[in-house]
């Protein structure tokens, strides 16, 4: 789907995509501005990720309003989210496309079909 396999190899090219799927010929950008909606997906993923780290932090280190632990979590979570951004945005595009395009296993086995 993306031209570079690793989202981090070249950050400038993170969103360089093939126009169509090399296997089935499915067009990726269904309409101009199609990827705009991925913002909602990555937002939801970011929130889900934050909730997960919050719970993990809570369990491992404990959270309390009395000390700065909530701020440490906020900082760590922020840094993690930033580091994960290229990957998160890519996975958002994949998930977003899944909403609109049905994945057909059989098509993947027939590279000659359109
Ligand atoms: Zn395909």
mmCIF file with all atom_site columns, C-alpha atoms and ligand atoms in Angstrom:
data_model
loop_
_atom_site.group_PDB
_atom_site.id
_atom_site.type_symbol
_atom_site.label_atom_id
_atom_site.label_alt_id
_atom_site.label_comp_id
_atom_site.label_asym_id
_atom_site.label_entity_id
_atom_site.label_seq_id
_atom_site.pdbx_PDB_ins_code
_atom_site.Cartn_x
_atom_site.Cartn_y
_atom_site.Cartn_z
_atom_site.occupancy
_atom_site.B_iso_or_equiv
_atom_site.pdbx_formal_charge
_atom_site.auth_seq_id
_atom_site.auth_comp_id
_atom_site.auth_asym_id
_atom_site.auth_atom_id
_atom_site.pdbx_PDB_model_num
ATOM   1   C  CA  . UNK A 1 1   ? 0.000   0.000   0.000   1.00 0.00 ? 1   UNK A CA  1
ATOM   2   C  CA  . UNK A 1 2   ? 2.782   2.406   0.903   1.00 0.00 ? 2   UNK A CA  1
ATOM   3   C  CA  . UNK A 1 3   ? 5.908   2.807   -1.178  1.00 0.00 ? 3   UNK A CA  1
ATOM   4   C  CA  . UNK A 1 4   ? 8.284   2.400   1.742   1.00 0.00 ? 4   UNK A CA  1
ATOM   5   C  CA  . UNK A 1 5   ? 7.662   -0.568  3.999   1.00 0.00 ? 5   UNK A CA  1
ATOM   6   C  CA  . UNK A 1 6   ? 8.830   1.065   7.184   1.00 0.00 ? 6   UNK A CA  1
ATOM   7   C  CA  . UNK A 1 7   ? 7.004   4.229   8.218   1.00 0.00 ? 7   UNK A CA  1
ATOM   8   C  CA  . UNK A 1 8   ? 10.207  5.569   9.777   1.00 0.00 ? 8   UNK A CA  1
ATOM   9   C  CA  . UNK A 1 9   ? 12.744  4.981   7.000   1.00 0.00 ? 9   UNK A CA  1
ATOM   10  C  CA  . UNK A 1 10  ? 12.048  8.286   5.341   1.00 0.00 ? 10  UNK A CA  1
ATOM   11  C  CA  . UNK A 1 11  ? 9.597   10.481  7.194   1.00 0.00 ? 11  UNK A CA  1
ATOM   12  C  CA  . UNK A 1 12  ? 9.034   12.693  4.176   1.00 0.00 ? 12  UNK A CA  1
ATOM   13  C  CA  . UNK A 1 13  ? 7.893   9.715   2.178   1.00 0.00 ? 13  UNK A CA  1
ATOM   14  C  CA  . UNK A 1 14  ? 5.781   8.170   4.916   1.00 0.00 ? 14  UNK A CA  1
ATOM   15  C  CA  . UNK A 1 15  ? 2.629   8.972   2.968   1.00 0.00 ? 15  UNK A CA  1
ATOM   16  C  CA  . UNK A 1 16  ? 3.936   8.124   -0.476  1.00 0.00 ? 16  UNK A CA  1
ATOM   17  C  CA  . UNK A 1 17  ? 1.425   5.600   -1.661  1.00 0.00 ? 17  UNK A CA  1
ATOM   18  C  CA  . UNK A 1 18  ? 0.857   3.689   -4.801  1.00 0.00 ? 18  UNK A CA  1
ATOM   19  C  CA  . UNK A 1 19  ? -2.120  5.037   -6.675  1.00 0.00 ? 19  UNK A CA  1
ATOM   20  C  CA  . UNK A 1 20  ? -3.551  1.576   -6.958  1.00 0.00 ? 20  UNK A CA  1
ATOM   21  C  CA  . UNK A 1 21  ? -3.042  -1.718  -5.159  1.00 0.00 ? 21  UNK A CA  1
ATOM   22  C  CA  . UNK A 1 22  ? -0.305  -3.693  -6.955  1.00 0.00 ? 22  UNK A CA  1
ATOM   23  C  CA  . UNK A 1 23  ? -2.261  -6.906  -6.345  1.00 0.00 ? 23  UNK A CA  1
ATOM   24  C  CA  . UNK A 1 24  ? -5.913  -6.155  -7.111  1.00 0.00 ? 24  UNK A CA  1
ATOM   25  C  CA  . UNK A 1 25  ? -5.793  -2.713  -8.702  1.00 0.00 ? 25  UNK A CA  1
ATOM   26  C  CA  . UNK A 1 26  ? -7.992  -1.146  -6.036  1.00 0.00 ? 26  UNK A CA  1
ATOM   27  C  CA  . UNK A 1 27  ? -7.659  2.634   -6.091  1.00 0.00 ? 27  UNK A CA  1
ATOM   28  C  CA  . UNK A 1 28  ? -6.477  3.943   -2.733  1.00 0.00 ? 28  UNK A CA  1
ATOM   29  C  CA  . UNK A 1 29  ? -7.486  7.578   -2.686  1.00 0.00 ? 29  UNK A CA  1
ATOM   30  C  CA  . UNK A 1 30  ? -11.146 7.041   -3.501  1.00 0.00 ? 30  UNK A CA  1
ATOM   31  C  CA  . UNK A 1 31  ? -11.781 10.744  -3.970  1.00 0.00 ? 31  UNK A CA  1
ATOM   32  C  CA  . UNK A 1 32  ? -9.878  13.972  -3.522  1.00 0.00 ? 32  UNK A CA  1
ATOM   33  C  CA  . UNK A 1 33  ? -9.486  14.631  0.170   1.00 0.00 ? 33  UNK A CA  1
ATOM   34  C  CA  . UNK A 1 34  ? -10.416 11.072  1.010   1.00 0.00 ? 34  UNK A CA  1
ATOM   35  C  CA  . UNK A 1 35  ? -7.692  10.837  3.641   1.00 0.00 ? 35  UNK A CA  1
ATOM   36  C  CA  . UNK A 1 36  ? -9.119  13.774  5.535   1.00 0.00 ? 36  UNK A CA  1
ATOM   37  C  CA  . UNK A 1 37  ? -11.325 11.350  7.450   1.00 0.00 ? 37  UNK A CA  1
ATOM   38  C  CA  . UNK A 1 38  ? -8.303  9.473   8.746   1.00 0.00 ? 38  UNK A CA  1
ATOM   39  C  CA  . UNK A 1 39  ? -7.897  12.283  11.238  1.00 0.00 ? 39  UNK A CA  1
ATOM   40  C  CA  . UNK A 1 40  ? -10.826 10.860  13.167  1.00 0.00 ? 40  UNK A CA  1
ATOM   41  C  CA  . UNK A 1 41  ? -9.364  7.364   13.062  1.00 0.00 ? 41  UNK A CA  1
ATOM   42  C  CA  . UNK A 1 42  ? -5.942  8.441   14.290  1.00 0.00 ? 42  UNK A CA  1
ATOM   43  C  CA  . UNK A 1 43  ? -7.624  10.551  16.946  1.00 0.00 ? 43  UNK A CA  1
ATOM   44  C  CA  . UNK A 1 44  ? -9.595  7.555   18.169  1.00 0.00 ? 44  UNK A CA  1
ATOM   45  C  CA  . UNK A 1 45  ? -6.448  5.422   18.094  1.00 0.00 ? 45  UNK A CA  1
ATOM   46  C  CA  . UNK A 1 46  ? -4.534  8.094   19.977  1.00 0.00 ? 46  UNK A CA  1
ATOM   47  C  CA  . UNK A 1 47  ? -7.214  8.244   22.653  1.00 0.00 ? 47  UNK A CA  1
ATOM   48  C  CA  . UNK A 1 48  ? -7.335  4.449   22.891  1.00 0.00 ? 48  UNK A CA  1
ATOM   49  C  CA  . UNK A 1 49  ? -3.542  4.343   23.166  1.00 0.00 ? 49  UNK A CA  1
ATOM   50  C  CA  . UNK A 1 50  ? -3.551  7.009   25.876  1.00 0.00 ? 50  UNK A CA  1
ATOM   51  C  CA  . UNK A 1 51  ? -6.166  5.148   27.892  1.00 0.00 ? 51  UNK A CA  1
ATOM   52  C  CA  . UNK A 1 52  ? -4.077  1.981   27.575  1.00 0.00 ? 52  UNK A CA  1
ATOM   53  C  CA  . UNK A 1 53  ? -0.869  3.687   28.763  1.00 0.00 ? 53  UNK A CA  1
ATOM   54  C  CA  . UNK A 1 54  ? -2.791  5.386   31.560  1.00 0.00 ? 54  UNK A CA  1
ATOM   55  C  CA  . UNK A 1 55  ? -4.063  2.052   32.833  1.00 0.00 ? 55  UNK A CA  1
ATOM   56  C  CA  . UNK A 1 56  ? -0.641  0.447   32.410  1.00 0.00 ? 56  UNK A CA  1
ATOM   57  C  CA  . UNK A 1 57  ? 0.992   3.327   34.244  1.00 0.00 ? 57  UNK A CA  1
ATOM   58  C  CA  . UNK A 1 58  ? -1.630  3.124   36.949  1.00 0.00 ? 58  UNK A CA  1
ATOM   59  C  CA  . UNK A 1 59  ? -1.033  -0.577  37.472  1.00 0.00 ? 59  UNK A CA  1
ATOM   60  C  CA  . UNK A 1 60  ? 2.776   -0.451  37.296  1.00 0.00 ? 60  UNK A CA  1
ATOM   61  C  CA  . UNK A 1 61  ? 3.637   2.849   38.991  1.00 0.00 ? 61  UNK A CA  1
ATOM   62  C  CA  . UNK A 1 62  ? 0.404   3.965   40.580  1.00 0.00 ? 62  UNK A CA  1
ATOM   63  C  CA  . UNK A 1 63  ? -1.355  7.267   40.023  1.00 0.00 ? 63  UNK A CA  1
ATOM   64  C  CA  . UNK A 1 64  ? -2.058  9.867   42.625  1.00 0.00 ? 64  UNK A CA  1
ATOM   65  C  CA  . UNK A 1 65  ? -3.210  13.472  42.609  1.00 0.00 ? 65  UNK A CA  1
ATOM   66  C  CA  . UNK A 1 66  ? -0.970  14.073  45.598  1.00 0.00 ? 66  UNK A CA  1
ATOM   67  C  CA  . UNK A 1 67  ? 2.297   13.821  43.652  1.00 0.00 ? 67  UNK A CA  1
ATOM   68  C  CA  . UNK A 1 68  ? 3.370   14.544  40.108  1.00 0.00 ? 68  UNK A CA  1
ATOM   69  C  CA  . UNK A 1 69  ? 2.697   11.056  38.791  1.00 0.00 ? 69  UNK A CA  1
ATOM   70  C  CA  . UNK A 1 70  ? -0.150  12.236  36.526  1.00 0.00 ? 70  UNK A CA  1
ATOM   71  C  CA  . UNK A 1 71  ? 2.194   14.749  34.895  1.00 0.00 ? 71  UNK A CA  1
ATOM   72  C  CA  . UNK A 1 72  ? 4.888   12.158  34.393  1.00 0.00 ? 72  UNK A CA  1
ATOM   73  C  CA  . UNK A 1 73  ? 2.341   9.974   32.639  1.00 0.00 ? 73  UNK A CA  1
ATOM   74  C  CA  . UNK A 1 74  ? 1.187   12.933  30.543  1.00 0.00 ? 74  UNK A CA  1
ATOM   75  C  CA  . UNK A 1 75  ? 4.776   13.612  29.472  1.00 0.00 ? 75  UNK A CA  1
ATOM   76  C  CA  . UNK A 1 76  ? 5.648   9.997   28.749  1.00 0.00 ? 76  UNK A CA  1
ATOM   77  C  CA  . UNK A 1 77  ? 2.386   9.455   26.909  1.00 0.00 ? 77  UNK A CA  1
ATOM   78  C  CA  . UNK A 1 78  ? 2.912   12.603  24.853  1.00 0.00 ? 78  UNK A CA  1
ATOM   79  C  CA  . UNK A 1 79  ? 6.403   11.534  23.808  1.00 0.00 ? 79  UNK A CA  1
ATOM   80  C  CA  . UNK A 1 80  ? 5.198   8.024   22.960  1.00 0.00 ? 80  UNK A CA  1
ATOM   81  C  CA  . UNK A 1 81  ? 2.318   9.397   20.883  1.00 0.00 ? 81  UNK A CA  1
ATOM   82  C  CA  . UNK A 1 82  ? 4.722   11.658  19.020  1.00 0.00 ? 82  UNK A CA  1
ATOM   83  C  CA  . UNK A 1 83  ? 7.097   8.781   18.322  1.00 0.00 ? 83  UNK A CA  1
ATOM   84  C  CA  . UNK A 1 84  ? 4.238   6.584   17.165  1.00 0.00 ? 84  UNK A CA  1
ATOM   85  C  CA  . UNK A 1 85  ? 2.714   9.253   14.933  1.00 0.00 ? 85  UNK A CA  1
ATOM   86  C  CA  . UNK A 1 86  ? 4.064   8.045   11.545  1.00 0.00 ? 86  UNK A CA  1
ATOM   87  C  CA  . UNK A 1 87  ? 2.907   4.526   12.273  1.00 0.00 ? 87  UNK A CA  1
ATOM   88  C  CA  . UNK A 1 88  ? -0.420  5.675   13.755  1.00 0.00 ? 88  UNK A CA  1
ATOM   89  C  CA  . UNK A 1 89  ? -1.210  7.799   10.731  1.00 0.00 ? 89  UNK A CA  1
ATOM   90  C  CA  . UNK A 1 90  ? -0.404  4.968   8.387   1.00 0.00 ? 90  UNK A CA  1
ATOM   91  C  CA  . UNK A 1 91  ? -2.472  2.430   10.249  1.00 0.00 ? 91  UNK A CA  1
ATOM   92  C  CA  . UNK A 1 92  ? -5.279  5.017   10.285  1.00 0.00 ? 92  UNK A CA  1
ATOM   93  C  CA  . UNK A 1 93  ? -5.273  5.100   6.514   1.00 0.00 ? 93  UNK A CA  1
ATOM   94  C  CA  . UNK A 1 94  ? -5.421  1.326   6.366   1.00 0.00 ? 94  UNK A CA  1
ATOM   95  C  CA  . UNK A 1 95  ? -8.308  1.173   8.845   1.00 0.00 ? 95  UNK A CA  1
ATOM   96  C  CA  . UNK A 1 96  ? -10.114 4.033   7.137   1.00 0.00 ? 96  UNK A CA  1
ATOM   97  C  CA  . UNK A 1 97  ? -9.866  2.311   3.779   1.00 0.00 ? 97  UNK A CA  1
ATOM   98  C  CA  . UNK A 1 98  ? -11.306 -0.831  5.354   1.00 0.00 ? 98  UNK A CA  1
ATOM   99  C  CA  . UNK A 1 99  ? -14.493 1.118   6.114   1.00 0.00 ? 99  UNK A CA  1
ATOM   100 C  CA  . UNK A 1 100 ? -15.042 1.706   2.420   1.00 0.00 ? 100 UNK A CA  1
ATOM   101 C  CA  . UNK A 1 101 ? -13.419 -1.216  0.651   1.00 0.00 ? 101 UNK A CA  1
ATOM   102 C  CA  . UNK A 1 102 ? -14.295 -4.776  1.430   1.00 0.00 ? 102 UNK A CA  1
ATOM   103 C  CA  . UNK A 1 103 ? -11.258 -7.039  1.641   1.00 0.00 ? 103 UNK A CA  1
ATOM   104 C  CA  . UNK A 1 104 ? -11.770 -10.061 -0.559  1.00 0.00 ? 104 UNK A CA  1
ATOM   105 C  CA  . UNK A 1 105 ? -9.272  -12.822 0.077   1.00 0.00 ? 105 UNK A CA  1
ATOM   106 C  CA  . UNK A 1 106 ? -9.946  -14.439 -3.263  1.00 0.00 ? 106 UNK A CA  1
ATOM   107 C  CA  . UNK A 1 107 ? -9.069  -11.287 -5.174  1.00 0.00 ? 107 UNK A CA  1
ATOM   108 C  CA  . UNK A 1 108 ? -5.663  -11.255 -3.546  1.00 0.00 ? 108 UNK A CA  1
ATOM   109 C  CA  . UNK A 1 109 ? -4.966  -14.641 -5.086  1.00 0.00 ? 109 UNK A CA  1
ATOM   110 C  CA  . UNK A 1 110 ? -5.848  -13.442 -8.576  1.00 0.00 ? 110 UNK A CA  1
ATOM   111 C  CA  . UNK A 1 111 ? -3.336  -10.767 -9.480  1.00 0.00 ? 111 UNK A CA  1
ATOM   112 C  CA  . UNK A 1 112 ? -4.614  -10.583 -13.036 1.00 0.00 ? 112 UNK A CA  1
ATOM   113 C  CA  . UNK A 1 113 ? -8.131  -9.529  -12.013 1.00 0.00 ? 113 UNK A CA  1
ATOM   114 C  CA  . UNK A 1 114 ? -8.909  -5.846  -11.904 1.00 0.00 ? 114 UNK A CA  1
HETATM 115 ZN ZN1 . LIG B 2 .   ? -5.420  -5.089  -3.299  1.00 0.00 ? 1   LIG B ZN1 1
#
